[in-house]
Amino acid sequence: MTTHAPNSWEARAEAHSLYGFTDLPSVRERGTVVLTHGEGPYVFDTNGKKYLDSNSGLWNMVAGFDHKGLAEAAKTQYDRFPGYHAFFGRMSDQTVALSERLIEVSPWDRGKVFYTNSGSEANDTMVKMLWFMARQEGTPQKRKILTRGNGYHGVTAVAASMTAKPYNELFGLPLEGFIHLTCPHYWREGRDGESEAEFTQRLATELEDVIAREGADTIAGFFAEPVLGAGGVIPPPEGYFQAIQAVLKRHDIPLISDEVICGFGRTGNTWGCQTYDFVPDVIISSKALTAGYFPMGAVMLGPEMTDRLQGAIDPVEEFPHGFTASGHPVGCAVALKAIDVVLEEGLLDMVRAGAGRMEAGLREVASHPNIGELRGVGYMWALEAVRDRDGKVPFEGHLSVSERIANTCTDHGLICRPLGQSVVLCPAFTLTDGQMDEMCEKLDAALKQVFAELA
Ligand SMILES: *Cc1c(COP(=O)(O)O)cnc(C)c1O
């Protein structure tokens, strides 16, 4: 237990700030890391210590922490028109331009966009759209929402109900009508002797069974991340989305791709659905949408959903929903710039070029016998720690192995995120080869230290 001087940043942080998703024993023991600024993929704390942030903030700071063009886009727009809403038939010119651009880079030839301030609100908004459409179409019972175990869709009451994590029980969630299917993680959920293709088939059959049990006419939508992010970086098993989408189509259930993490390059393509070769009915975007330089989320409706929503709106002449800052002109200007930076100015190319180096570097780190699985794609990877690799036996919970790894990494000047028994690496797309090697070397040193301590 460390005590900090009463006027220190650490003590001041603890005195007046509440912490979300934070292991409080670690904070009490180690103090809060209070950050002042960043350079490229590095951040600096109040003591001047430098960290390579291998999580690019929370998956979102894909252009690093000091991108001049993004800051400039915000400054210019603040001078032009620093804020407006998108209600009552008014919206900023930047909002108009961003919607055009988003549909242009979408997998569809037409569609429409609704703005929020976060990914959670975007998922929440989509659920409300589905409920609104169901009632307007004379099928008010069509309200149930399907998601997968370990799926992460945010923290508002509805998005948390979609998020299939045990901690939501602490809030008495999920709400009624949110159904969680098996997590599509072959390494953990696959049965002895079951091939990956058979595992996929079993998941498709499970979906078919759940639809039969609940009644297709009671299910409003199926939400899925192309790669589960906060669930531990879990890419889909072979043929997964093709198998799932065939079932959904047969029952006329829309597939909503929650691309809050995967969208804008993380998997090596603009969209995760392109990496896994499916076209969803809806895309939910946030995080890299503004490269983390402004809080913003977007619901992007494909052609059929656009028409369905319009049909539902017509009789009541209004969609009574929106946030004060929906389509904020500064956020839209930043997003327009971020899309250019990622898609036109080389960041996506850097992911494509660097993904092999990242995988190779992490494979070497993962050769340690206490790493059970290395999984990922593009610039999102996780290493899962195990007590015994062959039996896939996890470390005892009280050892908080991934917290230890993350804390030891922090000591070595590397920020990475503990998630269950895994450690997540999802760096900025701008990483140089040298920075990539630094990340792998520091992770390797930290893992060796922790596993030696736990041996
Ligand atoms: C982060 C995340 C969200 C929630 O976004 P917030 O901006 O934190 O509300 C939703 N879906 C996925 C896949 C995410 O990773």
PDB file of C-alpha atoms in Angstrom, residues 15-309:
ATOM      1  CA  ALA A  15     -10.035  12.199  -3.672  1.00  0.00           C
ATOM      2  CA  HIS A  16     -12.514  13.463  -6.233  1.00  0.00           C
ATOM      3  CA  SER A  17     -12.665  11.188  -9.281  1.00  0.00           C
ATOM      4  CA  LEU A  18     -14.687   8.041  -9.714  1.00  0.00           C
ATOM      5  CA  TYR A  19     -13.073   5.232 -11.692  1.00  0.00           C
ATOM      6  CA  GLY A  20     -14.863   3.132 -14.301  1.00  0.00           C
ATOM      7  CA  PHE A  21     -13.616  -0.338 -15.282  1.00  0.00           C
ATOM      8  CA  THR A  22     -10.651  -0.050 -12.917  1.00  0.00           C
ATOM      9  CA  ASP A  23      -9.113  -2.647 -10.629  1.00  0.00           C
ATOM     10  CA  LEU A  24      -9.196  -0.540  -7.452  1.00  0.00           C
ATOM     11  CA  PRO A  25      -6.734  -2.650  -5.433  1.00  0.00           C
ATOM     12  CA  SER A  26      -4.170  -1.905  -8.170  1.00  0.00           C
ATOM     13  CA  VAL A  27      -4.920   1.810  -7.911  1.00  0.00           C
ATOM     14  CA  ARG A  28      -4.598   1.764  -4.120  1.00  0.00           C
ATOM     15  CA  GLU A  29      -1.321  -0.083  -4.342  1.00  0.00           C
ATOM     16  CA  ARG A  30       0.216   1.690  -7.307  1.00  0.00           C
ATOM     17  CA  GLY A  31      -1.542   5.050  -7.572  1.00  0.00           C
ATOM     18  CA  THR A  32      -3.304   6.526 -10.577  1.00  0.00           C
ATOM     19  CA  VAL A  33      -1.303   7.184 -13.711  1.00  0.00           C
ATOM     20  CA  VAL A  34      -2.183  10.807 -14.454  1.00  0.00           C
ATOM     21  CA  LEU A  35      -1.378  11.724 -18.029  1.00  0.00           C
ATOM     22  CA  THR A  36      -0.531  15.115 -19.466  1.00  0.00           C
ATOM     23  CA  HIS A  37       0.129  14.702 -23.182  1.00  0.00           C
ATOM     24  CA  GLY A  38       1.143  12.389 -25.977  1.00  0.00           C
ATOM     25  CA  GLU A  39       3.549  12.095 -28.893  1.00  0.00           C
ATOM     26  CA  GLY A  40       2.795   9.634 -31.679  1.00  0.00           C
ATOM     27  CA  PRO A  41       1.779   6.402 -29.932  1.00  0.00           C
ATOM     28  CA  TYR A  42       3.361   7.475 -26.594  1.00  0.00           C
ATOM     29  CA  VAL A  43       1.743   9.139 -23.579  1.00  0.00           C
ATOM     30  CA  PHE A  44       3.470  10.945 -20.698  1.00  0.00           C
ATOM     31  CA  ASP A  45       2.472  11.092 -17.036  1.00  0.00           C
ATOM     32  CA  THR A  46       2.801  13.910 -14.511  1.00  0.00           C
ATOM     33  CA  ASN A  47       6.185  12.529 -13.445  1.00  0.00           C
ATOM     34  CA  GLY A  48       7.471  12.744 -17.010  1.00  0.00           C
ATOM     35  CA  LYS A  49       7.437   8.955 -17.474  1.00  0.00           C
ATOM     36  CA  LYS A  50       6.853   7.859 -21.051  1.00  0.00           C
ATOM     37  CA  TYR A  51       4.658   4.911 -22.036  1.00  0.00           C
ATOM     38  CA  LEU A  52       4.088   3.228 -25.369  1.00  0.00           C
ATOM     39  CA  ASP A  53       0.296   2.903 -25.378  1.00  0.00           C
ATOM     40  CA  SER A  54      -0.218  -0.393 -27.150  1.00  0.00           C
ATOM     41  CA  ASN A  55      -3.986   0.035 -26.797  1.00  0.00           C
ATOM     42  CA  SER A  56      -4.137   3.372 -28.648  1.00  0.00           C
ATOM     43  CA  GLY A  57      -6.211   4.784 -25.791  1.00  0.00           C
ATOM     44  CA  LEU A  58      -9.260   2.547 -25.993  1.00  0.00           C
ATOM     45  CA  TRP A  59      -8.765   1.204 -29.532  1.00  0.00           C
ATOM     46  CA  ASN A  60      -9.580   4.659 -30.892  1.00  0.00           C
ATOM     47  CA  MET A  61      -6.453   6.865 -31.127  1.00  0.00           C
ATOM     48  CA  VAL A  62      -5.460   5.201 -34.381  1.00  0.00           C
ATOM     49  CA  ALA A  63      -3.520   8.228 -35.669  1.00  0.00           C
ATOM     50  CA  GLY A  64      -1.568   8.669 -32.426  1.00  0.00           C
ATOM     51  CA  PHE A  65      -1.799  11.440 -29.866  1.00  0.00           C
ATOM     52  CA  ASP A  66      -0.430  14.427 -31.760  1.00  0.00           C
ATOM     53  CA  HIS A  67      -1.843  14.319 -35.287  1.00  0.00           C
ATOM     54  CA  LYS A  68      -1.609  17.886 -36.554  1.00  0.00           C
ATOM     55  CA  GLY A  69      -4.219  17.543 -39.297  1.00  0.00           C
ATOM     56  CA  LEU A  70      -6.885  16.241 -36.926  1.00  0.00           C
ATOM     57  CA  ALA A  71      -6.247  18.947 -34.340  1.00  0.00           C
ATOM     58  CA  GLU A  72      -6.280  21.522 -37.149  1.00  0.00           C
ATOM     59  CA  ALA A  73      -9.626  20.242 -38.481  1.00  0.00           C
ATOM     60  CA  ALA A  74     -11.126  20.715 -35.012  1.00  0.00           C
ATOM     61  CA  LYS A  75      -9.591  24.183 -34.534  1.00  0.00           C
ATOM     62  CA  THR A  76     -10.767  25.396 -37.928  1.00  0.00           C
ATOM     63  CA  GLN A  77     -14.295  24.165 -37.288  1.00  0.00           C
ATOM     64  CA  TYR A  78     -14.363  25.667 -33.779  1.00  0.00           C
ATOM     65  CA  ASP A  79     -13.614  29.010 -35.391  1.00  0.00           C
ATOM     66  CA  ARG A  80     -16.226  28.513 -38.128  1.00  0.00           C
ATOM     67  CA  PHE A  81     -19.180  27.066 -36.187  1.00  0.00           C
ATOM     68  CA  PRO A  82     -18.405  25.578 -32.780  1.00  0.00           C
ATOM     69  CA  GLY A  83     -21.608  23.683 -32.091  1.00  0.00           C
ATOM     70  CA  TYR A  84     -25.077  22.873 -33.302  1.00  0.00           C
ATOM     71  CA  HIS A  85     -27.695  20.160 -33.096  1.00  0.00           C
ATOM     72  CA  ALA A  86     -29.540  18.174 -35.746  1.00  0.00           C
ATOM     73  CA  PHE A  87     -33.169  18.683 -34.627  1.00  0.00           C
ATOM     74  CA  PHE A  88     -36.178  20.530 -36.126  1.00  0.00           C
ATOM     75  CA  GLY A  89     -35.003  20.324 -39.720  1.00  0.00           C
ATOM     76  CA  ARG A  90     -31.638  21.992 -39.096  1.00  0.00           C
ATOM     77  CA  MET A  91     -28.144  20.537 -39.209  1.00  0.00           C
ATOM     78  CA  SER A  92     -24.627  21.780 -39.931  1.00  0.00           C
ATOM     79  CA  ASP A  93     -23.023  21.557 -43.362  1.00  0.00           C
ATOM     80  CA  GLN A  94     -20.351  19.294 -41.852  1.00  0.00           C
ATOM     81  CA  THR A  95     -23.068  16.844 -40.789  1.00  0.00           C
ATOM     82  CA  VAL A  96     -24.455  16.721 -44.317  1.00  0.00           C
ATOM     83  CA  ALA A  97     -20.969  16.139 -45.723  1.00  0.00           C
ATOM     84  CA  LEU A  98     -20.085  13.416 -43.227  1.00  0.00           C
ATOM     85  CA  SER A  99     -23.236  11.394 -43.912  1.00  0.00           C
ATOM     86  CA  GLU A 100     -22.484  11.516 -47.637  1.00  0.00           C
ATOM     87  CA  ARG A 101     -18.931  10.377 -46.987  1.00  0.00           C
ATOM     88  CA  LEU A 102     -19.942   7.570 -44.634  1.00  0.00           C
ATOM     89  CA  ILE A 103     -22.354   6.108 -47.149  1.00  0.00           C
ATOM     90  CA  GLU A 104     -19.702   6.499 -49.861  1.00  0.00           C
ATOM     91  CA  VAL A 105     -17.253   4.344 -47.841  1.00  0.00           C
ATOM     92  CA  SER A 106     -19.969   1.924 -46.659  1.00  0.00           C
ATOM     93  CA  PRO A 107     -20.511  -1.509 -48.248  1.00  0.00           C
ATOM     94  CA  TRP A 108     -23.835  -0.260 -49.722  1.00  0.00           C
ATOM     95  CA  ASP A 109     -24.738   1.933 -52.680  1.00  0.00           C
ATOM     96  CA  ARG A 110     -27.211   3.894 -50.565  1.00  0.00           C
ATOM     97  CA  GLY A 111     -28.202   4.334 -46.942  1.00  0.00           C
ATOM     98  CA  LYS A 112     -28.627   6.882 -44.137  1.00  0.00           C
ATOM     99  CA  VAL A 113     -26.805   7.870 -40.974  1.00  0.00           C
ATOM    100  CA  PHE A 114     -27.932   8.863 -37.459  1.00  0.00           C
ATOM    101  CA  TYR A 115     -25.406  10.407 -35.037  1.00  0.00           C
ATOM    102  CA  THR A 116     -24.800   9.844 -31.328  1.00  0.00           C
ATOM    103  CA  ASN A 117     -21.994  10.728 -28.897  1.00  0.00           C
ATOM    104  CA  SER A 118     -20.771   7.191 -28.268  1.00  0.00           C
ATOM    105  CA  GLY A 119     -20.897   3.584 -29.343  1.00  0.00           C
ATOM    106  CA  SER A 120     -23.271   2.679 -26.508  1.00  0.00           C
ATOM    107  CA  GLU A 121     -25.736   5.327 -27.612  1.00  0.00           C
ATOM    108  CA  ALA A 122     -25.463   4.152 -31.197  1.00  0.00           C
ATOM    109  CA  ASN A 123     -26.409   0.590 -30.188  1.00  0.00           C
ATOM    110  CA  ASP A 124     -29.145   1.948 -27.942  1.00  0.00           C
ATOM    111  CA  THR A 125     -30.448   4.076 -30.817  1.00  0.00           C
ATOM    112  CA  MET A 126     -30.471   1.071 -33.137  1.00  0.00           C
ATOM    113  CA  VAL A 127     -32.507  -0.962 -30.659  1.00  0.00           C
ATOM    114  CA  LYS A 128     -34.987   1.907 -30.370  1.00  0.00           C
ATOM    115  CA  MET A 129     -35.199   2.055 -34.175  1.00  0.00           C
ATOM    116  CA  LEU A 130     -35.966  -1.678 -34.269  1.00  0.00           C
ATOM    117  CA  TRP A 131     -38.642  -1.336 -31.581  1.00  0.00           C
ATOM    118  CA  PHE A 132     -40.129   1.717 -33.307  1.00  0.00           C
ATOM    119  CA  MET A 133     -40.279  -0.061 -36.658  1.00  0.00           C
ATOM    120  CA  ALA A 134     -41.813  -3.187 -35.107  1.00  0.00           C
ATOM    121  CA  ARG A 135     -44.665  -1.208 -33.534  1.00  0.00           C
ATOM    122  CA  GLN A 136     -45.288   0.851 -36.636  1.00  0.00           C
ATOM    123  CA  GLU A 137     -45.371  -2.311 -38.728  1.00  0.00           C
ATOM    124  CA  GLY A 138     -48.047  -3.857 -36.504  1.00  0.00           C
ATOM    125  CA  THR A 139     -45.693  -6.425 -34.905  1.00  0.00           C
ATOM    126  CA  PRO A 140     -45.140  -4.886 -31.456  1.00  0.00           C
ATOM    127  CA  GLN A 141     -44.029  -8.244 -30.029  1.00  0.00           C
ATOM    128  CA  LYS A 142     -40.926  -8.148 -32.247  1.00  0.00           C
ATOM    129  CA  ARG A 143     -38.597  -6.809 -29.521  1.00  0.00           C
ATOM    130  CA  LYS A 144     -36.058  -9.450 -28.568  1.00  0.00           C
ATOM    131  CA  ILE A 145     -32.409  -8.788 -29.249  1.00  0.00           C
ATOM    132  CA  LEU A 146     -29.836 -11.520 -29.856  1.00  0.00           C
ATOM    133  CA  THR A 147     -26.121 -11.091 -29.050  1.00  0.00           C
ATOM    134  CA  ARG A 148     -23.255 -13.469 -28.205  1.00  0.00           C
ATOM    135  CA  GLY A 149     -21.489 -14.415 -24.971  1.00  0.00           C
ATOM    136  CA  ASN A 150     -18.583 -12.038 -24.238  1.00  0.00           C
ATOM    137  CA  GLY A 151     -19.934  -9.618 -26.836  1.00  0.00           C
ATOM    138  CA  TYR A 152     -19.373  -6.002 -25.824  1.00  0.00           C
ATOM    139  CA  HIS A 153     -21.841  -3.383 -27.009  1.00  0.00           C
ATOM    140  CA  GLY A 154     -21.490  -0.671 -24.368  1.00  0.00           C
ATOM    141  CA  VAL A 155     -22.770   0.407 -20.984  1.00  0.00           C
ATOM    142  CA  THR A 156     -26.089   2.254 -21.242  1.00  0.00           C
ATOM    143  CA  ALA A 157     -28.935   0.134 -19.850  1.00  0.00           C
ATOM    144  CA  VAL A 158     -29.846  -1.310 -23.242  1.00  0.00           C
ATOM    145  CA  ALA A 159     -26.276  -1.654 -24.561  1.00  0.00           C
ATOM    146  CA  ALA A 160     -25.254  -3.272 -21.254  1.00  0.00           C
ATOM    147  CA  SER A 161     -28.143  -5.729 -21.677  1.00  0.00           C
ATOM    148  CA  MET A 162     -26.616  -6.639 -25.032  1.00  0.00           C
ATOM    149  CA  THR A 163     -23.155  -6.937 -23.473  1.00  0.00           C
ATOM    150  CA  ALA A 164     -22.916 -10.520 -22.283  1.00  0.00           C
ATOM    151  CA  LYS A 165     -20.479 -10.081 -19.408  1.00  0.00           C
ATOM    152  CA  PRO A 166     -20.979 -11.384 -15.865  1.00  0.00           C
ATOM    153  CA  TYR A 167     -20.450  -7.936 -14.295  1.00  0.00           C
ATOM    154  CA  ASN A 168     -23.799  -6.743 -15.667  1.00  0.00           C
ATOM    155  CA  GLU A 169     -25.507  -8.970 -13.089  1.00  0.00           C
ATOM    156  CA  LEU A 170     -24.276  -6.416 -10.537  1.00  0.00           C
ATOM    157  CA  PHE A 171     -26.811  -4.020 -12.085  1.00  0.00           C
ATOM    158  CA  GLY A 172     -29.646  -6.528 -12.303  1.00  0.00           C
ATOM    159  CA  LEU A 173     -29.155  -6.668 -16.077  1.00  0.00           C
ATOM    160  CA  PRO A 174     -29.845  -7.777 -18.764  1.00  0.00           C
ATOM    161  CA  LEU A 175     -33.306  -6.322 -19.220  1.00  0.00           C
ATOM    162  CA  GLU A 176     -35.987  -8.767 -20.353  1.00  0.00           C
ATOM    163  CA  GLY A 177     -35.759  -9.941 -23.934  1.00  0.00           C
ATOM    164  CA  PHE A 178     -31.971  -9.766 -24.407  1.00  0.00           C
ATOM    165  CA  ILE A 179     -30.740 -13.226 -25.320  1.00  0.00           C
ATOM    166  CA  HIS A 180     -27.075 -14.229 -25.303  1.00  0.00           C
ATOM    167  CA  LEU A 181     -25.851 -17.028 -27.564  1.00  0.00           C
ATOM    168  CA  THR A 182     -22.627 -19.019 -27.280  1.00  0.00           C
ATOM    169  CA  CYS A 183     -19.412 -17.034 -27.633  1.00  0.00           C
ATOM    170  CA  PRO A 184     -17.916 -17.967 -31.040  1.00  0.00           C
ATOM    171  CA  HIS A 185     -14.505 -18.794 -29.577  1.00  0.00           C
ATOM    172  CA  TYR A 186     -13.285 -22.074 -31.036  1.00  0.00           C
ATOM    173  CA  TRP A 187     -10.241 -22.474 -28.771  1.00  0.00           C
ATOM    174  CA  ARG A 188     -12.348 -22.136 -25.589  1.00  0.00           C
ATOM    175  CA  GLU A 189     -15.811 -23.341 -26.674  1.00  0.00           C
ATOM    176  CA  GLY A 190     -14.970 -25.994 -29.276  1.00  0.00           C
ATOM    177  CA  ARG A 191     -15.518 -29.560 -28.081  1.00  0.00           C
ATOM    178  CA  ASP A 192     -12.990 -32.402 -28.148  1.00  0.00           C
ATOM    179  CA  GLY A 193     -12.650 -33.681 -31.688  1.00  0.00           C
ATOM    180  CA  GLU A 194     -14.875 -30.950 -33.123  1.00  0.00           C
ATOM    181  CA  SER A 195     -13.417 -29.216 -36.191  1.00  0.00           C
ATOM    182  CA  GLU A 196     -13.675 -25.445 -36.577  1.00  0.00           C
ATOM    183  CA  ALA A 197     -16.232 -25.906 -39.371  1.00  0.00           C
ATOM    184  CA  GLU A 198     -18.282 -28.231 -37.142  1.00  0.00           C
ATOM    185  CA  PHE A 199     -18.117 -25.659 -34.339  1.00  0.00           C
ATOM    186  CA  THR A 200     -19.478 -23.015 -36.719  1.00  0.00           C
ATOM    187  CA  GLN A 201     -22.253 -25.398 -37.729  1.00  0.00           C
ATOM    188  CA  ARG A 202     -23.130 -25.991 -34.081  1.00  0.00           C
ATOM    189  CA  LEU A 203     -23.419 -22.222 -33.521  1.00  0.00           C
ATOM    190  CA  ALA A 204     -25.678 -21.857 -36.565  1.00  0.00           C
ATOM    191  CA  THR A 205     -27.845 -24.708 -35.261  1.00  0.00           C
ATOM    192  CA  GLU A 206     -27.993 -23.067 -31.833  1.00  0.00           C
ATOM    193  CA  LEU A 207     -29.204 -19.854 -33.493  1.00  0.00           C
ATOM    194  CA  GLU A 208     -31.822 -21.815 -35.430  1.00  0.00           C
ATOM    195  CA  ASP A 209     -32.968 -23.508 -32.191  1.00  0.00           C
ATOM    196  CA  VAL A 210     -33.198 -20.241 -30.268  1.00  0.00           C
ATOM    197  CA  ILE A 211     -35.244 -18.672 -33.065  1.00  0.00           C
ATOM    198  CA  ALA A 212     -37.569 -21.698 -33.056  1.00  0.00           C
ATOM    199  CA  ARG A 213     -37.898 -21.574 -29.261  1.00  0.00           C
ATOM    200  CA  GLU A 214     -38.526 -17.814 -29.031  1.00  0.00           C
ATOM    201  CA  GLY A 215     -40.475 -17.424 -32.262  1.00  0.00           C
ATOM    202  CA  ALA A 216     -38.964 -15.599 -35.242  1.00  0.00           C
ATOM    203  CA  ASP A 217     -41.755 -13.013 -35.019  1.00  0.00           C
ATOM    204  CA  THR A 218     -40.516 -11.931 -31.566  1.00  0.00           C
ATOM    205  CA  ILE A 219     -36.910 -11.222 -32.580  1.00  0.00           C
ATOM    206  CA  ALA A 220     -35.991  -7.696 -33.685  1.00  0.00           C
ATOM    207  CA  GLY A 221     -32.317  -8.116 -34.526  1.00  0.00           C
ATOM    208  CA  PHE A 222     -28.991  -9.901 -34.116  1.00  0.00           C
ATOM    209  CA  PHE A 223     -25.991  -7.746 -33.125  1.00  0.00           C
ATOM    210  CA  ALA A 224     -22.424  -8.982 -33.584  1.00  0.00           C
ATOM    211  CA  GLU A 225     -18.921  -7.571 -33.596  1.00  0.00           C
ATOM    212  CA  PRO A 226     -16.987  -8.948 -36.603  1.00  0.00           C
ATOM    213  CA  VAL A 227     -14.161  -9.628 -34.121  1.00  0.00           C
ATOM    214  CA  LEU A 228     -15.191  -9.561 -30.468  1.00  0.00           C
ATOM    215  CA  GLY A 229     -13.066  -6.789 -29.001  1.00  0.00           C
ATOM    216  CA  ALA A 230     -13.547  -6.256 -25.280  1.00  0.00           C
ATOM    217  CA  GLY A 231     -14.554  -9.927 -25.092  1.00  0.00           C
ATOM    218  CA  GLY A 232     -10.870 -10.735 -25.616  1.00  0.00           C
ATOM    219  CA  VAL A 233     -10.145 -10.192 -29.333  1.00  0.00           C
ATOM    220  CA  ILE A 234     -11.946 -13.209 -30.733  1.00  0.00           C
ATOM    221  CA  PRO A 235     -12.053 -13.535 -34.522  1.00  0.00           C
ATOM    222  CA  PRO A 236     -14.962 -15.589 -35.848  1.00  0.00           C
ATOM    223  CA  PRO A 237     -14.482 -19.265 -36.616  1.00  0.00           C
ATOM    224  CA  GLU A 238     -14.285 -20.358 -40.248  1.00  0.00           C
ATOM    225  CA  GLY A 239     -17.416 -19.572 -42.265  1.00  0.00           C
ATOM    226  CA  TYR A 240     -19.191 -18.120 -39.228  1.00  0.00           C
ATOM    227  CA  PHE A 241     -20.913 -15.067 -40.663  1.00  0.00           C
ATOM    228  CA  GLN A 242     -22.004 -16.911 -43.807  1.00  0.00           C
ATOM    229  CA  ALA A 243     -23.617 -19.635 -41.689  1.00  0.00           C
ATOM    230  CA  ILE A 244     -25.244 -17.185 -39.260  1.00  0.00           C
ATOM    231  CA  GLN A 245     -26.469 -14.790 -41.908  1.00  0.00           C
ATOM    232  CA  ALA A 246     -28.124 -17.595 -43.877  1.00  0.00           C
ATOM    233  CA  VAL A 247     -30.196 -18.462 -40.790  1.00  0.00           C
ATOM    234  CA  LEU A 248     -31.045 -14.813 -40.074  1.00  0.00           C
ATOM    235  CA  LYS A 249     -32.098 -14.172 -43.680  1.00  0.00           C
ATOM    236  CA  ARG A 250     -34.375 -17.194 -43.646  1.00  0.00           C
ATOM    237  CA  HIS A 251     -36.196 -15.689 -40.657  1.00  0.00           C
ATOM    238  CA  ASP A 252     -36.050 -12.095 -41.813  1.00  0.00           C
ATOM    239  CA  ILE A 253     -33.955 -10.953 -38.832  1.00  0.00           C
ATOM    240  CA  PRO A 254     -31.569  -8.043 -39.510  1.00  0.00           C
ATOM    241  CA  LEU A 255     -27.842  -8.491 -38.890  1.00  0.00           C
ATOM    242  CA  ILE A 256     -26.282  -5.461 -37.227  1.00  0.00           C
ATOM    243  CA  SER A 257     -22.502  -5.314 -37.423  1.00  0.00           C
ATOM    244  CA  ASP A 258     -21.146  -3.547 -34.345  1.00  0.00           C
ATOM    245  CA  GLU A 259     -18.039  -2.092 -35.970  1.00  0.00           C
ATOM    246  CA  VAL A 260     -17.200   0.288 -33.127  1.00  0.00           C
ATOM    247  CA  ILE A 261     -13.743  -1.312 -32.910  1.00  0.00           C
ATOM    248  CA  CYS A 262     -13.381  -3.004 -36.296  1.00  0.00           C
ATOM    249  CA  GLY A 263     -14.550  -0.026 -38.374  1.00  0.00           C
ATOM    250  CA  PHE A 264     -11.988   2.172 -40.111  1.00  0.00           C
ATOM    251  CA  GLY A 265      -9.070  -0.131 -40.549  1.00  0.00           C
ATOM    252  CA  ARG A 266      -8.462  -2.149 -37.393  1.00  0.00           C
ATOM    253  CA  THR A 267      -8.856  -5.515 -39.160  1.00  0.00           C
ATOM    254  CA  GLY A 268      -6.950  -4.446 -42.296  1.00  0.00           C
ATOM    255  CA  ASN A 269     -10.019  -3.296 -44.274  1.00  0.00           C
ATOM    256  CA  THR A 270     -12.320  -0.318 -43.894  1.00  0.00           C
ATOM    257  CA  TRP A 271     -14.903  -2.570 -42.222  1.00  0.00           C
ATOM    258  CA  GLY A 272     -14.629  -5.820 -40.319  1.00  0.00           C
ATOM    259  CA  CYS A 273     -17.521  -7.177 -42.391  1.00  0.00           C
ATOM    260  CA  GLN A 274     -15.271  -6.827 -45.458  1.00  0.00           C
ATOM    261  CA  THR A 275     -12.521  -8.818 -43.751  1.00  0.00           C
ATOM    262  CA  TYR A 276     -15.046 -11.604 -43.048  1.00  0.00           C
ATOM    263  CA  ASP A 277     -16.900 -11.224 -46.320  1.00  0.00           C
ATOM    264  CA  PHE A 278     -20.466 -10.404 -45.358  1.00  0.00           C
ATOM    265  CA  VAL A 279     -22.758  -7.438 -45.949  1.00  0.00           C
ATOM    266  CA  PRO A 280     -24.734  -6.483 -42.835  1.00  0.00           C
ATOM    267  CA  ASP A 281     -28.048  -4.621 -42.737  1.00  0.00           C
ATOM    268  CA  VAL A 282     -26.684  -1.986 -40.372  1.00  0.00           C
ATOM    269  CA  ILE A 283     -23.239  -0.792 -39.233  1.00  0.00           C
ATOM    270  CA  ILE A 284     -22.604   0.744 -35.826  1.00  0.00           C
ATOM    271  CA  SER A 285     -19.519   2.976 -35.792  1.00  0.00           C
ATOM    272  CA  SER A 286     -17.613   4.977 -33.176  1.00  0.00           C
ATOM    273  CA  LYS A 287     -14.050   4.935 -31.705  1.00  0.00           C
ATOM    274  CA  ALA A 288     -11.818   5.293 -34.810  1.00  0.00           C
ATOM    275  CA  LEU A 289     -14.600   7.234 -36.585  1.00  0.00           C
ATOM    276  CA  THR A 290     -12.954  10.404 -35.238  1.00  0.00           C
ATOM    277  CA  ALA A 291      -9.587   8.744 -34.507  1.00  0.00           C
ATOM    278  CA  GLY A 292     -10.541   9.426 -30.884  1.00  0.00           C
ATOM    279  CA  TYR A 293     -10.299  13.216 -31.318  1.00  0.00           C
ATOM    280  CA  PHE A 294     -14.009  13.799 -30.624  1.00  0.00           C
ATOM    281  CA  PRO A 295     -16.727  11.700 -28.950  1.00  0.00           C
ATOM    282  CA  MET A 296     -19.050  10.483 -31.668  1.00  0.00           C
ATOM    283  CA  GLY A 297     -21.016   7.435 -32.726  1.00  0.00           C
ATOM    284  CA  ALA A 298     -23.018   6.670 -35.846  1.00  0.00           C
ATOM    285  CA  VAL A 299     -25.814   4.293 -36.817  1.00  0.00           C
ATOM    286  CA  MET A 300     -25.426   3.557 -40.531  1.00  0.00           C
ATOM    287  CA  LEU A 301     -28.494   1.988 -42.123  1.00  0.00           C
ATOM    288  CA  GLY A 302     -28.192   0.034 -45.350  1.00  0.00           C
ATOM    289  CA  PRO A 303     -30.814   0.314 -48.129  1.00  0.00           C
ATOM    290  CA  GLU A 304     -33.492  -2.021 -46.721  1.00  0.00           C
ATOM    291  CA  MET A 305     -33.311  -0.636 -43.194  1.00  0.00           C
ATOM    292  CA  THR A 306     -33.379   2.922 -44.528  1.00  0.00           C
ATOM    293  CA  ASP A 307     -36.613   2.146 -46.354  1.00  0.00           C
ATOM    294  CA  ARG A 308     -38.093   0.300 -43.378  1.00  0.00           C
ATOM    295  CA  LEU A 309     -37.366   3.184 -41.032  1.00  0.00           C
TER     296      LEU A 309
END
